């Protein structure tokens, strides 16, 4: 990490280490894509007991990849061990929605995972810990983890909305027939769910305002980005994994090394733009000096305010549903 000396390894915890996303993510971390090409990495892989053997297999393959920067791997089912001394954590493992499960049950089941993991982070992680929650419902899981991590500032807990951001960039680049790298000032507000608001109001292509017709924007672009996860499942036959891992790499790399302009991250709200203080919501952010800062001073239209409010209302309802875990 930027604040560590280059010879000291950064300690990184990944939960859900035997799962699909981790199978891409771990290789990117070990190759130096997140913390820098000259920063050694020590990995701690956390799994449930039934999957630790599979995680051992993942660790064997990581070893077989002979990464010069990878200087140690621990596989464990103990959160206390996994987060011991951690400088960064990717909380990927989560309880999937079972058949007939209500959203409130899903929230509660995941609360039972993210509460104890937050507590273990508070008790054992390094003082510079940075956490990104990937496991769904990511925003509220991050809220629960932050609540249980005593003495860790809430801004160290974030949730992944960079995949939504990247999906928005990709759709817009296809529409404008330009390169993703030509685009800037795109953001996704709210929850990592179908209520999210991918916002092109401030978007620029090669430094000039983006001009797209309103019906494409509201009837095609917004729903397509918001429901892209379901589209991938339909076409690929399983959920987004490599793209989610890649977005998690982008999220943590920018947090540690700084972003190139705007990037979307779900961070703890300071009350900006009418988003209730304390909720973990997607905002336009800029990462610098090891912090995600919410872009301030944007003038919002009624349309933007309504879209943001619809997603924030869902986050508020999720927070209420897990109220007993936040008491
Ligand atoms: P998998 O089911 O392939 O892997 C999940 C792994 O987590 C399993 O190996 C399981 O044993 C483990 N696990 C469960 N509970 C655990 C616990 N308490 N401690 C440690 N490990 C635990 O799922 P995968 O495809 O990797 O997806 C992981 C999560 O990411 C899911 O919740 C998924 O919904 C979420 N996603 C989030 C995205 C985002 O942008 N925020 C996009 C992709 C993905 O949908």
Tab-separated table of C-alpha atoms and ligand atoms in Angstrom:
chain	number	residue	atom	x	y	z
A	1	UNK	CA	0.000	0.000	0.000
A	2	UNK	CA	1.159	3.521	-0.572
A	3	UNK	CA	1.740	4.152	3.128
A	4	UNK	CA	3.758	0.948	3.664
A	5	UNK	CA	7.452	0.760	2.893
A	6	UNK	CA	7.997	-1.084	-0.392
A	7	UNK	CA	9.775	-4.056	1.127
A	8	UNK	CA	7.015	-4.736	3.677
A	9	UNK	CA	4.310	-6.994	2.291
A	10	UNK	CA	0.725	-5.804	2.244
A	11	UNK	CA	-1.566	-8.283	3.965
A	12	UNK	CA	-4.775	-8.932	2.035
A	13	UNK	CA	-7.774	-10.956	3.208
A	14	UNK	CA	-10.214	-12.433	0.695
A	15	UNK	CA	-13.396	-14.119	1.896
A	16	UNK	CA	-15.335	-16.578	-0.246
A	17	UNK	CA	-11.927	-17.688	-1.504
A	18	UNK	CA	-13.170	-20.933	-3.070
A	19	UNK	CA	-15.873	-19.141	-5.062
A	20	UNK	CA	-16.117	-17.914	-8.628
A	21	UNK	CA	-15.173	-14.264	-8.165
A	22	UNK	CA	-12.178	-15.110	-5.989
A	23	UNK	CA	-10.898	-17.465	-8.687
A	24	UNK	CA	-10.218	-14.388	-10.859
A	25	UNK	CA	-9.592	-11.842	-8.123
A	26	UNK	CA	-6.796	-13.668	-6.304
A	27	UNK	CA	-4.664	-13.906	-9.447
A	28	UNK	CA	-4.966	-10.187	-10.133
A	29	UNK	CA	-3.999	-9.313	-6.555
A	30	UNK	CA	-1.032	-11.693	-6.596
A	31	UNK	CA	0.239	-10.306	-9.906
A	32	UNK	CA	0.537	-6.772	-8.505
A	33	UNK	CA	-2.475	-5.226	-10.289
A	34	UNK	CA	-3.899	-3.762	-7.074
A	35	UNK	CA	-1.093	-2.633	-4.778
A	36	UNK	CA	1.664	-2.045	-7.332
A	37	UNK	CA	4.161	-4.065	-9.299
A	38	UNK	CA	6.818	-3.669	-6.603
A	39	UNK	CA	4.701	-4.416	-3.508
A	40	UNK	CA	4.862	-7.959	-2.072
A	41	UNK	CA	1.520	-9.475	-1.073
A	42	UNK	CA	0.575	-11.917	1.663
A	43	UNK	CA	-2.846	-13.509	1.187
A	44	UNK	CA	-5.281	-14.805	3.802
A	45	UNK	CA	-8.137	-16.879	2.356
A	46	UNK	CA	-11.252	-17.169	4.520
A	47	UNK	CA	-13.858	-19.833	3.788
A	48	UNK	CA	-16.593	-21.723	5.591
A	49	UNK	CA	-15.406	-25.105	6.953
A	50	UNK	CA	-17.100	-27.054	4.119
A	51	UNK	CA	-15.066	-25.147	1.522
A	52	UNK	CA	-11.633	-24.842	3.135
A	53	UNK	CA	-10.358	-27.885	1.243
A	54	UNK	CA	-11.379	-26.277	-2.051
A	55	UNK	CA	-9.665	-23.067	-0.892
A	56	UNK	CA	-6.513	-25.126	-0.191
A	57	UNK	CA	-6.683	-26.196	-3.840
A	58	UNK	CA	-6.925	-22.546	-4.907
A	59	UNK	CA	-3.882	-21.789	-2.745
A	60	UNK	CA	-1.984	-24.671	-4.413
A	61	UNK	CA	-2.760	-23.210	-7.840
A	62	UNK	CA	-1.703	-19.741	-6.736
A	63	UNK	CA	1.593	-21.282	-5.651
A	64	UNK	CA	1.910	-23.028	-9.005
A	65	UNK	CA	1.529	-19.637	-10.705
A	66	UNK	CA	4.939	-18.636	-9.248
A	67	UNK	CA	4.111	-14.960	-8.698
A	68	UNK	CA	7.306	-13.169	-7.635
A	69	UNK	CA	5.272	-10.783	-5.398
A	70	UNK	CA	3.312	-13.479	-3.534
A	71	UNK	CA	5.136	-14.125	-0.294
A	72	UNK	CA	2.646	-16.167	1.735
A	73	UNK	CA	-0.832	-17.739	1.744
A	74	UNK	CA	-2.950	-18.731	4.738
A	75	UNK	CA	-6.178	-20.716	4.356
A	76	UNK	CA	-8.533	-20.621	7.322
A	77	UNK	CA	-12.147	-20.788	8.490
A	78	UNK	CA	-11.400	-18.429	11.380
A	79	UNK	CA	-12.203	-14.756	10.803
A	80	UNK	CA	-9.891	-13.777	13.672
A	81	UNK	CA	-6.970	-15.488	11.937
A	82	UNK	CA	-7.889	-14.262	8.449
A	83	UNK	CA	-8.086	-10.566	9.408
A	84	UNK	CA	-5.081	-10.585	11.716
A	85	UNK	CA	-2.900	-7.663	10.617
A	86	UNK	CA	-4.888	-7.157	7.388
A	87	UNK	CA	-4.245	-3.925	5.466
A	88	UNK	CA	-6.959	-4.639	2.888
A	89	UNK	CA	-9.965	-6.933	2.762
A	90	UNK	CA	-12.242	-8.076	-0.040
A	91	UNK	CA	-15.438	-9.455	1.537
A	92	UNK	CA	-16.707	-11.617	-1.310
A	93	UNK	CA	-18.264	-14.601	0.480
A	94	UNK	CA	-21.977	-14.241	1.182
A	95	UNK	CA	-25.109	-16.303	1.546
A	96	UNK	CA	-26.888	-16.570	-1.817
A	97	UNK	CA	-30.621	-16.071	-2.051
A	98	UNK	CA	-32.258	-19.480	-1.701
A	99	UNK	CA	-35.525	-20.551	-3.321
A	100	UNK	CA	-38.504	-18.790	-1.770
A	101	UNK	CA	-36.273	-16.676	0.479
A	102	UNK	CA	-37.642	-13.216	1.259
A	103	UNK	CA	-35.324	-10.215	0.925
A	104	UNK	CA	-35.577	-9.618	4.679
A	105	UNK	CA	-34.369	-13.196	5.334
A	106	UNK	CA	-31.480	-12.701	2.914
A	107	UNK	CA	-30.489	-9.505	4.712
A	108	UNK	CA	-30.686	-11.188	8.097
A	109	UNK	CA	-28.706	-14.286	6.981
A	110	UNK	CA	-25.964	-12.070	5.596
A	111	UNK	CA	-26.017	-9.897	8.676
A	112	UNK	CA	-24.964	-12.990	10.605
A	113	UNK	CA	-21.884	-13.235	8.360
A	114	UNK	CA	-20.920	-9.569	8.067
A	115	UNK	CA	-21.493	-8.638	11.721
A	116	UNK	CA	-18.901	-11.125	13.065
A	117	UNK	CA	-16.511	-10.364	10.191
A	118	UNK	CA	-16.751	-6.637	10.991
A	119	UNK	CA	-16.073	-7.409	14.652
A	120	UNK	CA	-13.004	-9.494	13.737
A	121	UNK	CA	-11.740	-6.644	11.526
A	122	UNK	CA	-12.165	-4.195	14.411
A	123	UNK	CA	-10.242	-6.467	16.767
A	124	UNK	CA	-7.475	-7.797	14.533
A	125	UNK	CA	-6.890	-5.769	11.342
A	126	UNK	CA	-4.091	-3.232	10.879
A	127	UNK	CA	-4.896	0.405	11.611
A	128	UNK	CA	-4.859	1.291	7.880
A	129	UNK	CA	-7.437	-1.400	6.935
A	130	UNK	CA	-9.469	-0.758	3.773
A	131	UNK	CA	-12.528	-2.967	3.201
A	132	UNK	CA	-14.559	-3.483	0.042
A	133	UNK	CA	-17.710	-5.584	0.324
A	134	UNK	CA	-18.594	-7.505	-2.833
A	135	UNK	CA	-21.037	-10.081	-1.412
A	136	UNK	CA	-24.672	-9.103	-1.843
A	137	UNK	CA	-26.619	-7.181	-0.687
A	138	UNK	CA	-23.277	-5.384	-0.744
A	139	UNK	CA	-24.226	-1.898	0.499
A	140	UNK	CA	-26.116	-3.111	3.541
A	141	UNK	CA	-23.596	-5.854	4.290
A	142	UNK	CA	-20.923	-3.123	4.389
A	143	UNK	CA	-23.112	-1.066	6.719
A	144	UNK	CA	-23.437	-4.018	9.108
A	145	UNK	CA	-19.713	-4.815	9.006
A	146	UNK	CA	-18.805	-1.170	9.680
A	147	UNK	CA	-21.196	-1.058	12.621
A	148	UNK	CA	-19.510	-4.030	14.303
A	149	UNK	CA	-15.922	-2.915	13.700
A	150	UNK	CA	-15.166	-1.016	16.843
A	151	UNK	CA	-12.639	1.814	16.509
A	152	UNK	CA	-12.409	1.529	12.712
A	153	UNK	CA	-13.592	4.731	10.999
A	154	UNK	CA	-16.757	4.049	8.952
A	155	UNK	CA	-15.128	5.416	5.785
A	156	UNK	CA	-12.838	2.356	5.748
A	157	UNK	CA	-15.882	0.272	4.780
A	158	UNK	CA	-17.044	0.533	1.183
A	159	UNK	CA	-19.176	-1.560	-1.158
A	160	UNK	CA	-18.489	-2.473	-4.767
A	161	UNK	CA	-20.369	-0.401	-7.343
A	162	UNK	CA	-17.461	-0.189	-9.751
A	163	UNK	CA	-18.927	-3.055	-11.784
A	164	UNK	CA	-22.058	-0.963	-12.355
A	165	UNK	CA	-19.800	1.972	-13.293
A	166	UNK	CA	-17.790	-0.165	-15.722
A	167	UNK	CA	-20.983	-1.551	-17.258
A	168	UNK	CA	-22.188	2.024	-17.795
A	169	UNK	CA	-18.891	2.992	-19.456
A	170	UNK	CA	-19.046	-0.042	-21.719
A	171	UNK	CA	-22.638	0.619	-22.836
A	172	UNK	CA	-21.931	4.293	-23.484
A	173	UNK	CA	-18.729	3.570	-25.420
A	174	UNK	CA	-20.665	1.161	-27.658
A	175	UNK	CA	-23.388	3.745	-28.236
A	176	UNK	CA	-20.915	6.527	-29.099
A	177	UNK	CA	-18.562	4.182	-30.947
A	178	UNK	CA	-15.632	5.426	-28.887
A	179	UNK	CA	-13.080	3.924	-26.506
A	180	UNK	CA	-13.936	3.537	-22.813
A	181	UNK	CA	-10.810	5.568	-22.075
A	182	UNK	CA	-12.309	8.594	-23.880
A	183	UNK	CA	-15.151	8.764	-21.335
A	184	UNK	CA	-15.178	10.607	-18.033
A	185	UNK	CA	-17.562	11.982	-15.373
A	186	UNK	CA	-19.889	8.950	-15.401
A	187	UNK	CA	-21.329	7.858	-12.047
A	188	UNK	CA	-23.797	5.364	-10.566
A	189	UNK	CA	-25.811	6.506	-7.559
A	190	UNK	CA	-27.546	4.521	-4.830
A	191	UNK	CA	-27.793	0.795	-4.275
A	192	UNK	CA	-26.088	-2.085	-6.105
A	193	UNK	CA	-29.488	-3.337	-7.239
A	194	UNK	CA	-32.019	-2.740	-9.987
A	195	UNK	CA	-32.931	0.649	-8.413
A	196	UNK	CA	-29.450	2.093	-9.028
A	197	UNK	CA	-29.163	5.265	-11.118
A	198	UNK	CA	-26.443	5.197	-13.773
A	199	UNK	CA	-26.110	8.919	-14.489
A	200	UNK	CA	-24.867	10.444	-17.744
A	201	UNK	CA	-25.811	14.046	-16.932
A	202	UNK	CA	-22.196	15.117	-16.432
A	203	UNK	CA	-20.592	12.586	-18.783
A	204	UNK	CA	-17.946	13.717	-21.228
A	205	UNK	CA	-16.361	12.135	-24.279
A	206	UNK	CA	-12.856	13.384	-25.031
A	207	UNK	CA	-13.571	16.334	-22.725
A	208	UNK	CA	-16.847	17.449	-24.408
A	209	UNK	CA	-20.367	16.870	-23.026
A	210	UNK	CA	-21.996	13.612	-24.098
A	211	UNK	CA	-25.097	14.118	-26.211
A	212	UNK	CA	-27.451	11.128	-26.385
A	213	UNK	CA	-31.177	11.064	-27.004
A	214	UNK	CA	-33.340	10.998	-23.908
A	215	UNK	CA	-35.360	7.932	-24.853
A	216	UNK	CA	-32.192	5.819	-25.335
A	217	UNK	CA	-30.931	7.124	-21.999
A	218	UNK	CA	-34.061	6.469	-19.930
A	219	UNK	CA	-35.578	3.465	-21.755
A	220	UNK	CA	-32.481	1.523	-22.790
A	221	UNK	CA	-29.295	2.637	-21.063
A	222	UNK	CA	-30.497	2.963	-17.459
A	223	UNK	CA	-32.451	-0.331	-17.296
A	224	UNK	CA	-29.766	-2.226	-19.237
A	225	UNK	CA	-26.985	-1.192	-16.852
A	226	UNK	CA	-29.178	-1.727	-13.780
A	227	UNK	CA	-30.207	-5.223	-14.915
A	228	UNK	CA	-26.935	-6.276	-16.528
A	229	UNK	CA	-26.288	-8.900	-13.844
A	230	UNK	CA	-29.476	-10.751	-14.804
A	231	UNK	CA	-28.630	-10.425	-18.514
A	232	UNK	CA	-25.210	-12.020	-17.935
A	233	UNK	CA	-26.814	-14.914	-16.012
A	234	UNK	CA	-29.281	-15.425	-18.854
A	235	UNK	CA	-26.615	-15.482	-21.579
A	236	UNK	CA	-23.618	-16.996	-19.779
A	237	UNK	CA	-25.554	-19.385	-17.585
A	238	UNK	CA	-23.843	-18.177	-14.415
A	239	UNK	CA	-23.351	-14.881	-12.656
A	240	UNK	CA	-20.731	-12.213	-13.431
A	241	UNK	CA	-17.438	-13.362	-11.983
A	242	UNK	CA	-14.364	-12.146	-13.919
A	243	UNK	CA	-15.938	-8.722	-14.524
A	244	UNK	CA	-16.834	-8.454	-10.830
A	245	UNK	CA	-13.275	-9.399	-9.868
A	246	UNK	CA	-11.891	-6.860	-12.324
A	247	UNK	CA	-14.119	-4.147	-10.867
A	248	UNK	CA	-12.984	-5.062	-7.338
A	249	UNK	CA	-9.386	-4.686	-8.540
A	250	UNK	CA	-10.209	-1.244	-9.996
A	251	UNK	CA	-11.943	-0.206	-6.754
A	252	UNK	CA	-9.115	-1.163	-4.397
A	253	UNK	CA	-6.319	-0.052	-6.776
A	254	UNK	CA	-7.809	3.432	-7.064
A	255	UNK	CA	-8.392	3.639	-3.308
A	256	UNK	CA	-4.742	2.783	-2.658
A	257	UNK	CA	-3.072	4.473	-5.622
A	258	UNK	CA	-5.568	7.220	-6.585
A	259	UNK	CA	-8.181	7.458	-9.357
A	260	UNK	CA	-7.864	8.975	-12.762
A	261	UNK	CA	-10.872	11.342	-12.497
A	262	UNK	CA	-14.322	10.230	-11.367
A	263	UNK	CA	-14.999	6.664	-10.275
A	264	UNK	CA	-18.102	5.210	-8.648
A	265	UNK	CA	-17.721	3.742	-5.160
A	266	UNK	CA	-20.343	3.008	-2.524
A	267	UNK	CA	-19.070	4.947	0.480
A	268	UNK	CA	-20.557	6.131	3.751
A	269	UNK	CA	-22.776	9.146	3.086
A	270	UNK	CA	-21.985	12.463	4.747
A	271	UNK	CA	-25.508	13.631	3.867
A	272	UNK	CA	-24.481	14.965	0.438
A	273	UNK	CA	-27.157	15.153	-2.271
A	274	UNK	CA	-29.973	14.179	0.099
A	275	UNK	CA	-28.542	10.709	0.804
A	276	UNK	CA	-29.132	9.957	4.499
A	277	UNK	CA	-25.975	10.316	6.522
A	278	UNK	CA	-24.494	6.930	7.414
A	279	UNK	CA	-25.966	4.920	4.516
A	280	UNK	CA	-23.415	3.278	2.228
A	281	UNK	CA	-24.403	4.448	-1.225
A	282	UNK	CA	-22.935	4.828	-4.689
A	283	UNK	CA	-21.662	8.329	-5.440
A	284	UNK	CA	-19.385	9.995	-7.946
A	285	UNK	CA	-16.079	9.907	-6.094
A	286	UNK	CA	-12.442	10.776	-6.602
A	287	UNK	CA	-9.820	8.681	-4.835
A	288	UNK	CA	-6.744	10.514	-3.589
A	289	UNK	CA	-4.305	10.270	-0.695
A	290	UNK	CA	-5.741	6.892	0.312
A	291	UNK	CA	-9.342	8.163	0.602
A	292	UNK	CA	-12.501	8.077	-1.486
A	293	UNK	CA	-13.958	11.605	-1.547
A	294	UNK	CA	-17.524	12.294	-2.716
A	295	UNK	CA	-17.489	14.805	-5.600
A	296	UNK	CA	-19.090	17.932	-4.149
A	297	UNK	CA	-21.014	20.883	-5.580
A	298	UNK	CA	-22.913	19.168	-8.418
A	299	UNK	CA	-26.214	20.808	-9.406
A	300	UNK	CA	-28.857	18.082	-9.639
A	301	UNK	CA	-32.010	18.222	-11.779
A	302	UNK	CA	-35.402	17.010	-10.545
A	303	UNK	CA	-34.962	13.883	-12.674
A	304	UNK	CA	-31.643	13.081	-10.996
A	305	UNK	CA	-33.042	13.767	-7.515
A	306	UNK	CA	-36.022	11.461	-8.116
A	307	UNK	CA	-33.829	8.634	-9.394
A	308	UNK	CA	-31.392	8.964	-6.509
A	309	UNK	CA	-34.217	9.114	-3.963
A	310	UNK	CA	-35.814	5.913	-5.347
A	311	UNK	CA	-32.606	3.971	-4.760
A	312	UNK	CA	-31.870	5.608	-1.412
A	313	UNK	CA	-35.396	4.670	-0.256
A	314	UNK	CA	-34.462	1.041	-0.891
A	315	UNK	CA	-31.224	1.423	1.102
A	316	UNK	CA	-33.204	2.995	3.928
A	317	UNK	CA	-35.643	0.054	3.905
A	318	UNK	CA	-32.738	-2.406	3.971
A	319	UNK	CA	-31.253	-0.581	6.948
A	320	UNK	CA	-34.601	-0.791	8.738
A	321	UNK	CA	-34.888	-4.511	7.949
A	322	UNK	CA	-31.572	-5.190	9.725
A	323	UNK	CA	-32.243	-2.707	12.523
A	324	UNK	CA	-31.703	-5.336	15.226
A	325	UNK	CA	-28.145	-5.908	13.907
A	326	UNK	CA	-27.366	-2.195	14.080
A	327	UNK	CA	-28.785	-1.521	17.537
B	1	LIG	P1	-19.823	-18.283	-5.156
B	1	LIG	O1	-21.056	-18.929	-4.633
B	1	LIG	O2	-19.115	-18.890	-6.320
B	1	LIG	O3	-18.745	-18.162	-3.961
B	1	LIG	C1	-19.071	-17.672	-2.720
B	1	LIG	C2	-18.130	-18.310	-1.733
B	1	LIG	O4	-18.330	-17.680	-0.479
B	1	LIG	C3	-18.381	-19.816	-1.532
B	1	LIG	O5	-17.173	-20.530	-1.746
B	1	LIG	C4	-18.848	-19.906	-0.080
B	1	LIG	O6	-18.414	-21.100	0.568
B	1	LIG	C5	-18.184	-18.659	0.517
B	1	LIG	N1	-18.767	-18.198	1.766
B	1	LIG	C6	-20.074	-18.207	2.152
B	1	LIG	N2	-20.192	-17.739	3.400
B	1	LIG	C7	-18.951	-17.417	3.825
B	1	LIG	C8	-18.428	-16.896	5.034
B	1	LIG	N3	-19.221	-16.676	6.071
B	1	LIG	N4	-17.097	-16.686	5.128
B	1	LIG	C9	-16.292	-16.965	4.094
B	1	LIG	N5	-16.720	-17.459	2.912
B	1	LIG	C10	-18.033	-17.682	2.779
B	1	LIG	O7	-20.207	-16.756	-5.438
B	1	LIG	P2	-19.451	-15.662	-6.322
B	1	LIG	O8	-19.896	-15.789	-7.731
B	1	LIG	O9	-18.001	-15.692	-6.031
B	1	LIG	O10	-20.142	-14.326	-5.745
B	1	LIG	C11	-19.892	-13.901	-4.425
B	1	LIG	C12	-20.815	-12.756	-4.039
B	1	LIG	O11	-20.628	-11.639	-4.890
B	1	LIG	C13	-22.305	-13.074	-4.129
B	1	LIG	O12	-22.956	-12.557	-2.974
B	1	LIG	C14	-22.755	-12.296	-5.356
B	1	LIG	O13	-24.131	-11.986	-5.303
B	1	LIG	C15	-21.881	-11.083	-5.251
B	1	LIG	N6	-21.729	-10.251	-6.451
B	1	LIG	C16	-21.551	-8.912	-6.266
B	1	LIG	C17	-21.324	-8.048	-7.313
B	1	LIG	C18	-21.110	-6.590	-7.078
B	1	LIG	O14	-20.924	-5.860	-8.054
B	1	LIG	N7	-21.132	-6.074	-5.838
B	1	LIG	C19	-21.350	-8.548	-8.726
B	1	LIG	C20	-21.113	-10.005	-8.833
B	1	LIG	C21	-21.780	-10.857	-7.772
B	1	LIG	O15	-23.136	-10.998	-8.103
